[in-house]
PDB file of C-alpha atoms and ligand atoms in Angstrom:
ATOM      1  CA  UNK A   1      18.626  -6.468  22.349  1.00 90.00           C
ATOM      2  CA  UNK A   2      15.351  -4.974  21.067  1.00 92.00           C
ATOM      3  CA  UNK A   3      12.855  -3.287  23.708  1.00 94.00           C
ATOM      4  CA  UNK A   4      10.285  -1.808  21.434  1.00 95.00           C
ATOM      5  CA  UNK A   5       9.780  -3.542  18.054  1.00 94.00           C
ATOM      6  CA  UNK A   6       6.862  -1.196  16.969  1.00 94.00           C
ATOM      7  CA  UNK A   7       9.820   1.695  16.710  1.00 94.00           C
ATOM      8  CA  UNK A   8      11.817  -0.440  14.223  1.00 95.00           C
ATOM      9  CA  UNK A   9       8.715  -1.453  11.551  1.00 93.00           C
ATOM     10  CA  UNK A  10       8.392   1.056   8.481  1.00 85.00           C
ATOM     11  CA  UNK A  11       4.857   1.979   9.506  1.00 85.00           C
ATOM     12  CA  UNK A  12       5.810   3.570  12.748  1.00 88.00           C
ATOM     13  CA  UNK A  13       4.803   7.507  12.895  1.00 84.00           C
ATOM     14  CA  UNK A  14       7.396   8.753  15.220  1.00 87.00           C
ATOM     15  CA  UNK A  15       6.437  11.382  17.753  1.00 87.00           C
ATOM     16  CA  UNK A  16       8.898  13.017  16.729  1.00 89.00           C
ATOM     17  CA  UNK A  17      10.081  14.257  12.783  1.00 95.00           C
ATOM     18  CA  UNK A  18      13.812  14.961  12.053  1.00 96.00           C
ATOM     19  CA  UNK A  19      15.105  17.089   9.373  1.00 97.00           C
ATOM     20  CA  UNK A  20      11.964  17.817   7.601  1.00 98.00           C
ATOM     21  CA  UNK A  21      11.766  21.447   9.255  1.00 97.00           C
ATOM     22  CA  UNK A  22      11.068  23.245   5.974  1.00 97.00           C
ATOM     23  CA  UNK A  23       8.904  20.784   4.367  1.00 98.00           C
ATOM     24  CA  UNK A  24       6.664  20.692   7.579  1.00 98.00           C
ATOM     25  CA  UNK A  25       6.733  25.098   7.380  1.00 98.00           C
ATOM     26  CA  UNK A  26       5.477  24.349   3.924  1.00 98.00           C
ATOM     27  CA  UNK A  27       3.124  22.111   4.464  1.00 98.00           C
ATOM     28  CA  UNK A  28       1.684  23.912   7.643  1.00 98.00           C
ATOM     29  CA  UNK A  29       1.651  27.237   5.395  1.00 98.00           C
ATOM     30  CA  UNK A  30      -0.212  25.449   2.737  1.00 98.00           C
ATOM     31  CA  UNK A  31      -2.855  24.007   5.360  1.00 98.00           C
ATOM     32  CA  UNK A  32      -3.124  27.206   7.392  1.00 97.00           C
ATOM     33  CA  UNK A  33      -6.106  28.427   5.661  1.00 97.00           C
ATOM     34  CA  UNK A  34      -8.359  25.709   7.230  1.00 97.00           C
ATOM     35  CA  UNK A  35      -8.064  26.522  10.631  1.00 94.00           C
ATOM     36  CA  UNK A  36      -9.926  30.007  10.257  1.00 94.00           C
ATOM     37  CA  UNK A  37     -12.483  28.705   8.001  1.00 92.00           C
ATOM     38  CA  UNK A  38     -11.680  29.011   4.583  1.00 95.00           C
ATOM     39  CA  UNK A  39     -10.538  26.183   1.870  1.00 95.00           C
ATOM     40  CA  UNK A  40      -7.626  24.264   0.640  1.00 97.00           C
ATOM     41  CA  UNK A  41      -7.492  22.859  -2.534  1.00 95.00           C
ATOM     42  CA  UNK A  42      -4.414  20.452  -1.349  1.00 97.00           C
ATOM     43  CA  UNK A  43      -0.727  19.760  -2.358  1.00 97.00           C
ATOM     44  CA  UNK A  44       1.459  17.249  -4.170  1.00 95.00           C
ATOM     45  CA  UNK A  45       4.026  16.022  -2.318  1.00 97.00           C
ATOM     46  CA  UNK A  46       6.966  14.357  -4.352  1.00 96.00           C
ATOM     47  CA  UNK A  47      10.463  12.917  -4.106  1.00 97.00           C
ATOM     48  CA  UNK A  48      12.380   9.084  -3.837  1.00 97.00           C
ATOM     49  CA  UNK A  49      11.041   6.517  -1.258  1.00 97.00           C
ATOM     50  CA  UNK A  50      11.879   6.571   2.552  1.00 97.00           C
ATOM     51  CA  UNK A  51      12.132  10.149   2.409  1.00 98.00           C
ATOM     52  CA  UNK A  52       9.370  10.846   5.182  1.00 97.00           C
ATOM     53  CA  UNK A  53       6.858  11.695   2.513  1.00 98.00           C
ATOM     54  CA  UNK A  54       3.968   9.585   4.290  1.00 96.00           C
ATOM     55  CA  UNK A  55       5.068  10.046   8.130  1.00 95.00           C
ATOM     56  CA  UNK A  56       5.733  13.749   7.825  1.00 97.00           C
ATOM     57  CA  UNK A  57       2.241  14.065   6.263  1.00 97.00           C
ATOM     58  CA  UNK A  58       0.744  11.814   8.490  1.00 96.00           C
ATOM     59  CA  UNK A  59       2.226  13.305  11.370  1.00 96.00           C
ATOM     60  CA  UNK A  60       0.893  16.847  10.629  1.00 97.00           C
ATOM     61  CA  UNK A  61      -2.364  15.771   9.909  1.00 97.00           C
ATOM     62  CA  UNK A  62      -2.708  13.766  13.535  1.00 96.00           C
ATOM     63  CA  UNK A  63      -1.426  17.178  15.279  1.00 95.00           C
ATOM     64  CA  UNK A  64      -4.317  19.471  12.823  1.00 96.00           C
ATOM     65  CA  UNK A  65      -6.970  17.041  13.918  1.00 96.00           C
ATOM     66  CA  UNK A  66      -6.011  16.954  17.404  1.00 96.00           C
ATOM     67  CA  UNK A  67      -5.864  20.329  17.745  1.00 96.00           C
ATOM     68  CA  UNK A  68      -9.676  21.195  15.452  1.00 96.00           C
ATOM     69  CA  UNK A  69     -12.882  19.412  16.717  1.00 95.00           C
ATOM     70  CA  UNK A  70     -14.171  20.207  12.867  1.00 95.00           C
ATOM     71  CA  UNK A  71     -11.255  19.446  10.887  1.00 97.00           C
ATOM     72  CA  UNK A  72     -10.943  15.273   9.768  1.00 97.00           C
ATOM     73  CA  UNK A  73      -8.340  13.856   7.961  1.00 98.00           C
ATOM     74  CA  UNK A  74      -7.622  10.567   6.381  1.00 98.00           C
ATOM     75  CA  UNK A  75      -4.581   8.313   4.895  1.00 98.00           C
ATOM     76  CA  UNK A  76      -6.035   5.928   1.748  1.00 98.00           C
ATOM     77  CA  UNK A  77      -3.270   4.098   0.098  1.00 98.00           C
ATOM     78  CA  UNK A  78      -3.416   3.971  -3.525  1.00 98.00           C
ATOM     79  CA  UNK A  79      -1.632   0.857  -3.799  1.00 97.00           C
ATOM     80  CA  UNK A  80      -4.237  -0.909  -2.370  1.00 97.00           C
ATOM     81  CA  UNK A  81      -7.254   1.025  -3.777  1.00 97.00           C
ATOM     82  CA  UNK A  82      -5.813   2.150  -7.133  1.00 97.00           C
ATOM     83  CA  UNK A  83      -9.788   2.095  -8.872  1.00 96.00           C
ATOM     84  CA  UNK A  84     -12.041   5.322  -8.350  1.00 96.00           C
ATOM     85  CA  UNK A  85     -14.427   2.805  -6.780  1.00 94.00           C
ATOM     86  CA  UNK A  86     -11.642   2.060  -4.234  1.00 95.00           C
ATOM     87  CA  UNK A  87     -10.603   5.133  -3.297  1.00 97.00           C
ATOM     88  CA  UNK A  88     -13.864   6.903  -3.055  1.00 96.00           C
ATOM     89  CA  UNK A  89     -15.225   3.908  -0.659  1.00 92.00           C
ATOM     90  CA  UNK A  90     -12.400   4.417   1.508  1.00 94.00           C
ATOM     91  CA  UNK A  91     -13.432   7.790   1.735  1.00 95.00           C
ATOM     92  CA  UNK A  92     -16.592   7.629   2.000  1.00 92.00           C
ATOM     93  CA  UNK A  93     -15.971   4.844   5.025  1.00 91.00           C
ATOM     94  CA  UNK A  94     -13.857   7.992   6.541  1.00 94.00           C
ATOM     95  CA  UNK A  95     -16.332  10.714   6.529  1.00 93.00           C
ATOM     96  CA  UNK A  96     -19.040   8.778   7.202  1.00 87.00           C
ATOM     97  CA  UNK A  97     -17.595   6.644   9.590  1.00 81.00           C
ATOM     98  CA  UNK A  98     -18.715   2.679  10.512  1.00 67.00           C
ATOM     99  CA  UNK A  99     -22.544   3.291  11.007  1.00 63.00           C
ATOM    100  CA  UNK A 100     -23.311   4.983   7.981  1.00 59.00           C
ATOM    101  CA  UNK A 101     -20.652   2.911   5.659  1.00 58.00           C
ATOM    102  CA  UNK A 102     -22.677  -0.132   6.406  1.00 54.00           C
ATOM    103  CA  UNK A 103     -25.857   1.900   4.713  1.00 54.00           C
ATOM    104  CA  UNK A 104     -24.100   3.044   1.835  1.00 57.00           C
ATOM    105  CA  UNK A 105     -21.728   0.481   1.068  1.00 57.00           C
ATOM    106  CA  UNK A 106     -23.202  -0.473  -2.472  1.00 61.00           C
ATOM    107  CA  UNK A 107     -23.605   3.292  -3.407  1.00 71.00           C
ATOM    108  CA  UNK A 108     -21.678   3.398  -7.143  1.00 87.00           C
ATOM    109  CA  UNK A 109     -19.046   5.929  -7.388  1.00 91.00           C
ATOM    110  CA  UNK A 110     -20.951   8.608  -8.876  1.00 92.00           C
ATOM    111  CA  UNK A 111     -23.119   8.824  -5.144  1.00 91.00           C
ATOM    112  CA  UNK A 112     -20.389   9.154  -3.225  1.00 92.00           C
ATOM    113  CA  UNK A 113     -18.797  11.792  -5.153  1.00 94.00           C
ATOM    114  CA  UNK A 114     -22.632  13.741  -5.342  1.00 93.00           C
ATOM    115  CA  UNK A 115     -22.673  13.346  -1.586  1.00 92.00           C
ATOM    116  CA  UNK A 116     -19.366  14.558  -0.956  1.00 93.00           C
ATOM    117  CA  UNK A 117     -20.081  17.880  -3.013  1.00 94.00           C
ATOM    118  CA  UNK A 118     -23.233  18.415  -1.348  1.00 90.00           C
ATOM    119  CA  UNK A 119     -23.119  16.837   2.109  1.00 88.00           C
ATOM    120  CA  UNK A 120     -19.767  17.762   3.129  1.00 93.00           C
ATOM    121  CA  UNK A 121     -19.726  20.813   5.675  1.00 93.00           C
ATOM    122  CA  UNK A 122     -16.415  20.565   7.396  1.00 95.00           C
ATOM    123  CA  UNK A 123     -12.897  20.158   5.727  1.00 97.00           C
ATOM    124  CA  UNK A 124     -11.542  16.734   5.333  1.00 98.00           C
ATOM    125  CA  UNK A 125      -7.753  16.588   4.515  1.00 98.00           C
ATOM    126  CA  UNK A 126      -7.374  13.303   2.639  1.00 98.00           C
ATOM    127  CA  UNK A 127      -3.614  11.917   2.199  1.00 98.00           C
ATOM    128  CA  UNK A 128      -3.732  10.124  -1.371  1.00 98.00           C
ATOM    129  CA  UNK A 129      -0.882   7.703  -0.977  1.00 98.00           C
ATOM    130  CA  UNK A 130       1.208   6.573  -3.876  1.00 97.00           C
ATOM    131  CA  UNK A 131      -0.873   8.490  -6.089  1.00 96.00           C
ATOM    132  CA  UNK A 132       0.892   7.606  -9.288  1.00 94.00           C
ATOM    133  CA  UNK A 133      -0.746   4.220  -8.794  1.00 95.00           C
ATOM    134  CA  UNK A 134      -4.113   5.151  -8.998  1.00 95.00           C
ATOM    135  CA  UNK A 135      -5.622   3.411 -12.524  1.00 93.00           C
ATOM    136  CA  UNK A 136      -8.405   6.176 -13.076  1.00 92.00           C
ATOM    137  CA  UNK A 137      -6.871   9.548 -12.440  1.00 91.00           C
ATOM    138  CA  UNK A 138     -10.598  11.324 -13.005  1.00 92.00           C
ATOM    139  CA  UNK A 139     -11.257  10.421  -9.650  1.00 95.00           C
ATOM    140  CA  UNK A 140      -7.962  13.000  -8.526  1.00 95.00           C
ATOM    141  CA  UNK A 141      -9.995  15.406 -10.306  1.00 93.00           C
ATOM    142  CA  UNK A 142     -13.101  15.055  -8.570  1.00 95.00           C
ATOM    143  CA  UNK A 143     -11.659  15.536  -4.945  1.00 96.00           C
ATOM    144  CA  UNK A 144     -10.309  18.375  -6.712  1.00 94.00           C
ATOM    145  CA  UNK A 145     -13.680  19.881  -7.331  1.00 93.00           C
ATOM    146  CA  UNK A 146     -14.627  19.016  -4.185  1.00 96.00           C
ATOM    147  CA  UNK A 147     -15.288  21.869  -2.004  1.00 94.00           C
ATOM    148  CA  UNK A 148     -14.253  20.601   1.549  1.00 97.00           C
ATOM    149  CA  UNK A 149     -11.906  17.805   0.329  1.00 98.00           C
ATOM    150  CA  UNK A 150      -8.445  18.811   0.781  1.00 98.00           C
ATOM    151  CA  UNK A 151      -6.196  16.493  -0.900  1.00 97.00           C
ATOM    152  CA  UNK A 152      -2.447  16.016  -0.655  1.00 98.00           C
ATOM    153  CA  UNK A 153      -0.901  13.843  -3.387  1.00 97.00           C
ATOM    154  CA  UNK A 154       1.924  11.762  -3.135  1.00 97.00           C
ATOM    155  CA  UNK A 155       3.948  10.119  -5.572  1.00 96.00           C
ATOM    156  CA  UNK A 156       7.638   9.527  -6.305  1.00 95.00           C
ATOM    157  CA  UNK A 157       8.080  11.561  -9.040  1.00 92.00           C
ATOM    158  CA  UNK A 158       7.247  14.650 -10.295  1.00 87.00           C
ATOM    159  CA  UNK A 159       7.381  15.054 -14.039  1.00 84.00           C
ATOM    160  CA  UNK A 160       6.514  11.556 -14.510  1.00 88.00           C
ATOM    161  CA  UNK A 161       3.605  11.756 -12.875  1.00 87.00           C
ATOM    162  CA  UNK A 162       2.459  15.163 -12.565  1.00 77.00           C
ATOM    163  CA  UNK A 163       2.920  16.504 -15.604  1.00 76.00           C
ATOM    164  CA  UNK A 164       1.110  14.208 -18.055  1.00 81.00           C
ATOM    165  CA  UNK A 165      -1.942  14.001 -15.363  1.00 82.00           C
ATOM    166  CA  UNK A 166      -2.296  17.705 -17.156  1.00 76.00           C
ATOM    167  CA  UNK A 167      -2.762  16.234 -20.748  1.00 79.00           C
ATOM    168  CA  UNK A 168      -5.009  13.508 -19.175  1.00 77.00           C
ATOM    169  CA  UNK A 169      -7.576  15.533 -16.578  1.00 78.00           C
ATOM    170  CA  UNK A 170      -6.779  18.863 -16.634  1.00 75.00           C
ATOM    171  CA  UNK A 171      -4.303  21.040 -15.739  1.00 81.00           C
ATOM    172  CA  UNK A 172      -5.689  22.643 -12.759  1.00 83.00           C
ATOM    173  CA  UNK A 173      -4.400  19.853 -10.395  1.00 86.00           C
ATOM    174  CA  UNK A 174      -0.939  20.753 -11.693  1.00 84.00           C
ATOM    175  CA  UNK A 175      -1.152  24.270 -10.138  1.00 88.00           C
ATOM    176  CA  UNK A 176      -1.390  22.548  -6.544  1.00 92.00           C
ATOM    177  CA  UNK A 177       1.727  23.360  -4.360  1.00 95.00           C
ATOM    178  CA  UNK A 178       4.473  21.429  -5.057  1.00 95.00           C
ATOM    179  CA  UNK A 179       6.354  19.903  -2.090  1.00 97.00           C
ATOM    180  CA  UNK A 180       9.792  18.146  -2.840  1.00 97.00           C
ATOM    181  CA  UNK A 181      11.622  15.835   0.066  1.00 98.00           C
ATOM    182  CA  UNK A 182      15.147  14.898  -0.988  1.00 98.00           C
ATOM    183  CA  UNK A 183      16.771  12.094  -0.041  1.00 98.00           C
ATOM    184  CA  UNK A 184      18.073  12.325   3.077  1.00 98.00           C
ATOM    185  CA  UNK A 185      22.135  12.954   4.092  1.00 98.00           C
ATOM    186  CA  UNK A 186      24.446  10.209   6.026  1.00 97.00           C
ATOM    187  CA  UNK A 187      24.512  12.679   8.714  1.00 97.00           C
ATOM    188  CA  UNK A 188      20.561  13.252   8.745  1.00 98.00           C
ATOM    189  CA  UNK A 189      19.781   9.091   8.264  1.00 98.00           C
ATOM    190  CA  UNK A 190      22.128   8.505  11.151  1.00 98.00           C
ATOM    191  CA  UNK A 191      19.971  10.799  13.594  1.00 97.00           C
ATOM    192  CA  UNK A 192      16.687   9.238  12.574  1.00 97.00           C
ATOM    193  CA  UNK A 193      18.706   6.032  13.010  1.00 97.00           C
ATOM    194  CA  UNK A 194      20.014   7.274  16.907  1.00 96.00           C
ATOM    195  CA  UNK A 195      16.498   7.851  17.710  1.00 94.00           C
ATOM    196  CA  UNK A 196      14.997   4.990  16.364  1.00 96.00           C
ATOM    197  CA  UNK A 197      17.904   2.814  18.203  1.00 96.00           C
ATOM    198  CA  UNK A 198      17.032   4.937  21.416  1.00 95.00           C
ATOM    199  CA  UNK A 199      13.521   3.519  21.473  1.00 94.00           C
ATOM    200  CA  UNK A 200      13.932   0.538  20.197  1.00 95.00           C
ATOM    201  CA  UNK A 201      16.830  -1.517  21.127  1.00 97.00           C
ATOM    202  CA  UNK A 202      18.789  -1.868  24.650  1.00 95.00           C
ATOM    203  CA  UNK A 203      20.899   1.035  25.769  1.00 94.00           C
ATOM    204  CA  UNK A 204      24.581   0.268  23.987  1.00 93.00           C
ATOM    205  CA  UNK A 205      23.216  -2.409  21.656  1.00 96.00           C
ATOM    206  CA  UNK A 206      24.923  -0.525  18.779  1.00 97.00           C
ATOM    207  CA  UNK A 207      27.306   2.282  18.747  1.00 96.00           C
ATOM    208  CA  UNK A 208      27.676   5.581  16.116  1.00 96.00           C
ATOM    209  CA  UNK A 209      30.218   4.100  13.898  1.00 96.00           C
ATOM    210  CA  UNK A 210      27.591   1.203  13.060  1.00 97.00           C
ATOM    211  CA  UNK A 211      24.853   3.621  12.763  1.00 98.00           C
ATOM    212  CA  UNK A 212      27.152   5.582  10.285  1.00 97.00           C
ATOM    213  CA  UNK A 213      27.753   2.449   8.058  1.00 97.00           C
ATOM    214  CA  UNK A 214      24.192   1.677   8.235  1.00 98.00           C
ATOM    215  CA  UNK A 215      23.452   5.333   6.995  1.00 98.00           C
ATOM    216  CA  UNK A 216      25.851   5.262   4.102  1.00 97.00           C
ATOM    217  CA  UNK A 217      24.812   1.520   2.730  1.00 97.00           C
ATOM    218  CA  UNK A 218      21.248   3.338   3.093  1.00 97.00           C
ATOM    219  CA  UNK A 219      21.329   5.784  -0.123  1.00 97.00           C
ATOM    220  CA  UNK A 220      19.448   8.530   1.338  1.00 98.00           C
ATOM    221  CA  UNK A 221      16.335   5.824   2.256  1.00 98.00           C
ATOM    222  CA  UNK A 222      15.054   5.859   6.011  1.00 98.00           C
ATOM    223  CA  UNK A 223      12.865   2.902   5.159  1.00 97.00           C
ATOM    224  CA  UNK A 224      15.645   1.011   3.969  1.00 98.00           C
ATOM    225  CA  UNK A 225      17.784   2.619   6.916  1.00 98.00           C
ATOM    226  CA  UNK A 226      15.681   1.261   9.448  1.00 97.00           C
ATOM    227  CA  UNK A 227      15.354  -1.764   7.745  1.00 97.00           C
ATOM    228  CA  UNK A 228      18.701  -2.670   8.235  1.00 98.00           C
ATOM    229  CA  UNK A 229      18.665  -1.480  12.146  1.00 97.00           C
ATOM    230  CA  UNK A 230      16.194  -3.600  12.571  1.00 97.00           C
ATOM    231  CA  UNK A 231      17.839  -6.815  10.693  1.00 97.00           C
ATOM    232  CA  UNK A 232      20.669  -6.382  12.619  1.00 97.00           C
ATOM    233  CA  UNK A 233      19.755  -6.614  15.591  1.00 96.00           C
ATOM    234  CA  UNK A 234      17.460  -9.483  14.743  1.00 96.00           C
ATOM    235  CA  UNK A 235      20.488 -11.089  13.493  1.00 96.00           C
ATOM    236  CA  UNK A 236      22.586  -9.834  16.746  1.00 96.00           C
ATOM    237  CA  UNK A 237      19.634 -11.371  19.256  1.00 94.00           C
ATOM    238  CA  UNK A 238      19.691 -14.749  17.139  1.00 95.00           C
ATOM    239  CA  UNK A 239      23.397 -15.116  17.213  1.00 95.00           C
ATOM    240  CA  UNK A 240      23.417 -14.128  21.157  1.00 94.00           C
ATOM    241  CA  UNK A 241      25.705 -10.948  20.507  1.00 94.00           C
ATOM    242  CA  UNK A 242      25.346  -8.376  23.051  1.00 90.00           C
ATOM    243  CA  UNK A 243      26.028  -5.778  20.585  1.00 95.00           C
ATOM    244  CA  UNK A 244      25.249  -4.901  16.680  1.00 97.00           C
ATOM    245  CA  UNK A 245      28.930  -4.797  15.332  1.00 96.00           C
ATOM    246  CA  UNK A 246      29.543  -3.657  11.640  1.00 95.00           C
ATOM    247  CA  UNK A 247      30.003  -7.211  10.133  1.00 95.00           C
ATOM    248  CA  UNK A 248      26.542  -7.929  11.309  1.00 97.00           C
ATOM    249  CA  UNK A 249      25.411  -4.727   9.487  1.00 96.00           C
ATOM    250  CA  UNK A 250      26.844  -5.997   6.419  1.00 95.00           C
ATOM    251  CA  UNK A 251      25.938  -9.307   6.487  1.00 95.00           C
ATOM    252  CA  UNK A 252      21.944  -7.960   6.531  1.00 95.00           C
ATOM    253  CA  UNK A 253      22.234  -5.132   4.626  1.00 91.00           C
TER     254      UNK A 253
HETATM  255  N1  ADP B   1      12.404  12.677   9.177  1.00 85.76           N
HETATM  256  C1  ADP B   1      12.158  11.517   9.754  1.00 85.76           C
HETATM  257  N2  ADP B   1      12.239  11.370  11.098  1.00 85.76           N
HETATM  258  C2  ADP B   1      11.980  10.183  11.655  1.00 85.76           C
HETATM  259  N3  ADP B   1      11.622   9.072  10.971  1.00 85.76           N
HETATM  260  C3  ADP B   1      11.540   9.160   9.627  1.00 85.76           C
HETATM  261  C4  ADP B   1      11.791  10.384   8.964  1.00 85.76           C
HETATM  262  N4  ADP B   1      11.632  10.207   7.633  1.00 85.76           N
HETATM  263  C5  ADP B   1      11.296   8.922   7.467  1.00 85.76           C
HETATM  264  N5  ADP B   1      11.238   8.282   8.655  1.00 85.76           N
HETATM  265  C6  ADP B   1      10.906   6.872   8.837  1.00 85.76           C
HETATM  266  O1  ADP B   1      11.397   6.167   7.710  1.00 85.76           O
HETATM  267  C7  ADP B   1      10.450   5.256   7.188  1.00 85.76           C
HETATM  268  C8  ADP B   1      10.095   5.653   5.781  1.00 85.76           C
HETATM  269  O2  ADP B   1       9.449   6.930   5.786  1.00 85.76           O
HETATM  270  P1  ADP B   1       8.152   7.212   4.901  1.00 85.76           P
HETATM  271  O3  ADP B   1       7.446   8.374   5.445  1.00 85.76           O
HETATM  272  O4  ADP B   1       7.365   5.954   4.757  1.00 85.76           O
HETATM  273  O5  ADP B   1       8.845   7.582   3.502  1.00 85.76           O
HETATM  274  P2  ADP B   1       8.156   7.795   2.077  1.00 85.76           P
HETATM  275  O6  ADP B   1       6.678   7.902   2.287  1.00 85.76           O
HETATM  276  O7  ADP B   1       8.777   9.038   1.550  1.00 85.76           O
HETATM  277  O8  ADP B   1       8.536   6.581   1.272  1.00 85.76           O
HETATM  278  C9  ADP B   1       9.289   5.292   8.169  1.00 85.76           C
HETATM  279  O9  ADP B   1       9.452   4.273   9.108  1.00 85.76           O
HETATM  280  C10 ADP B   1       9.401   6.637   8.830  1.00 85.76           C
HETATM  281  O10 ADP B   1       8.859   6.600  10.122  1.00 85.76           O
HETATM  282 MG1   MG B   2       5.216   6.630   1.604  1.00 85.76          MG
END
């Protein structure tokens, strides 16, 4: 029933990213200026969960530092490391790499961030994950003002969390681009779905009609899309069917 497990967990960054064509132009558009040079101040990227928000941004980032020796990116998420202390550890772990983390583990907050001003000569794109979680939003504010730090901010929603961040540090953050991913349609969760099922699971093991109820009990989620591929055909191997039928779909979703 199931060939390739990795394919069916959330955290999976698939080689490939459906349906996210324009926010991926955007995204690229907004990045471009680091690949001749010049800086990028960095991007808020918004909208419900399982709609690609961390893979697609993931995903570009791999392909930007594959492609520039000088360019380094990283993915810090901020439910985690929702403290300034956190998240400027984990970055400082990320430019600084292994080595030098073990040196300047204990340096407070306030190093880091003089360090990063000063010491940092080549861009660093950092992904700020679930940004709405972080606890002391200065610290959004300082990778702001941080020449070489590009950051891209995610979060879930917009006005809630965008909007009073201007009250609270500023309102210069607010006039990053603004990125929105919409939930996804039936029809769009169902090819994500046909790949995923491609990869993952034996050829046959579930056919498009399934897929399509899986889609619409789904709400627009790929996380919770996938989630229910992959609880199905746990459920199909356990039970010893040789295919995912739709009362198995509904008994796990
Ligand atoms: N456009 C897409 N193409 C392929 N897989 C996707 C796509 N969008 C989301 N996924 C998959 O769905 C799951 C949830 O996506 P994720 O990026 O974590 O959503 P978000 O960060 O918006 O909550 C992940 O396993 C991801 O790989
Ligand atoms: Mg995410």
């Amino acid at each position: 029933m199931i060939v390739n497990r990795d394919v069916l967990e959330a955290e999976f960054v698939p080689s490939e990213i459906l349906h996210r064509h324009s926010e991926i132009e955007h995204l690229s558009a907004v990045l471009d200026p680091l690949q001749s040079g010049g800086r990028v101040d960095g991007a808020l990227l918004y909208g419900p969960t399982g709609t690609g928000k961390t893979c697609t941004s993931q995903w570009l980032l791999e392909r930007l530092e594959q492609q520039h020796d000088d360019i380094h990116t990283t993915h810090i998420d901020c439910w985690s490391n929702s403290s300034r202390a956190a998240v400027l550890h984990r970055l400082n772990e990320a430019v600084n790499g292994p080595e030098r983390t073990r040196l300047t583990r204990s340096s407070p907050a306030d190093e880091i961030v003089r360090k990063l001003k000063h010491d940092l000569e080549q861009p660093f794109v950092v992904i700020l994950d679930e940004a709405d979680q972080v606890e002391e939003e200065v610290v959004l504010y300082e990778l702001y003002e941080t020449p070489n730090v590009t950051t891209l901010l995610i979060a879930n929603d917009d006005a809630e969390f965008f909007a009073p961040l201007a009250d609270r540090v500023g309102s210069r953050l607010t006039t990053l681009p603004r990125l929105e991913f919409p939930a996804y349609e039936p029809d769009e969760l169902v090819s994500i779905l046909e790949e995923r099922a491609d990869h993952g699971l034996r050829p046959d093991a579930i056919g498009p009609d399934c897929l399509e109820v899986i889609a619409r009990t789904a709400d627009g989620d790929a996380r919770v899309a996938i989630g229910i591929l992959r609880n199905a055909a746990e459920k199909a191997r356990a039970t010893g069917a040789d295919r995912i039928s739709n009362e198995i779909v509904l008994e796990v979703a």
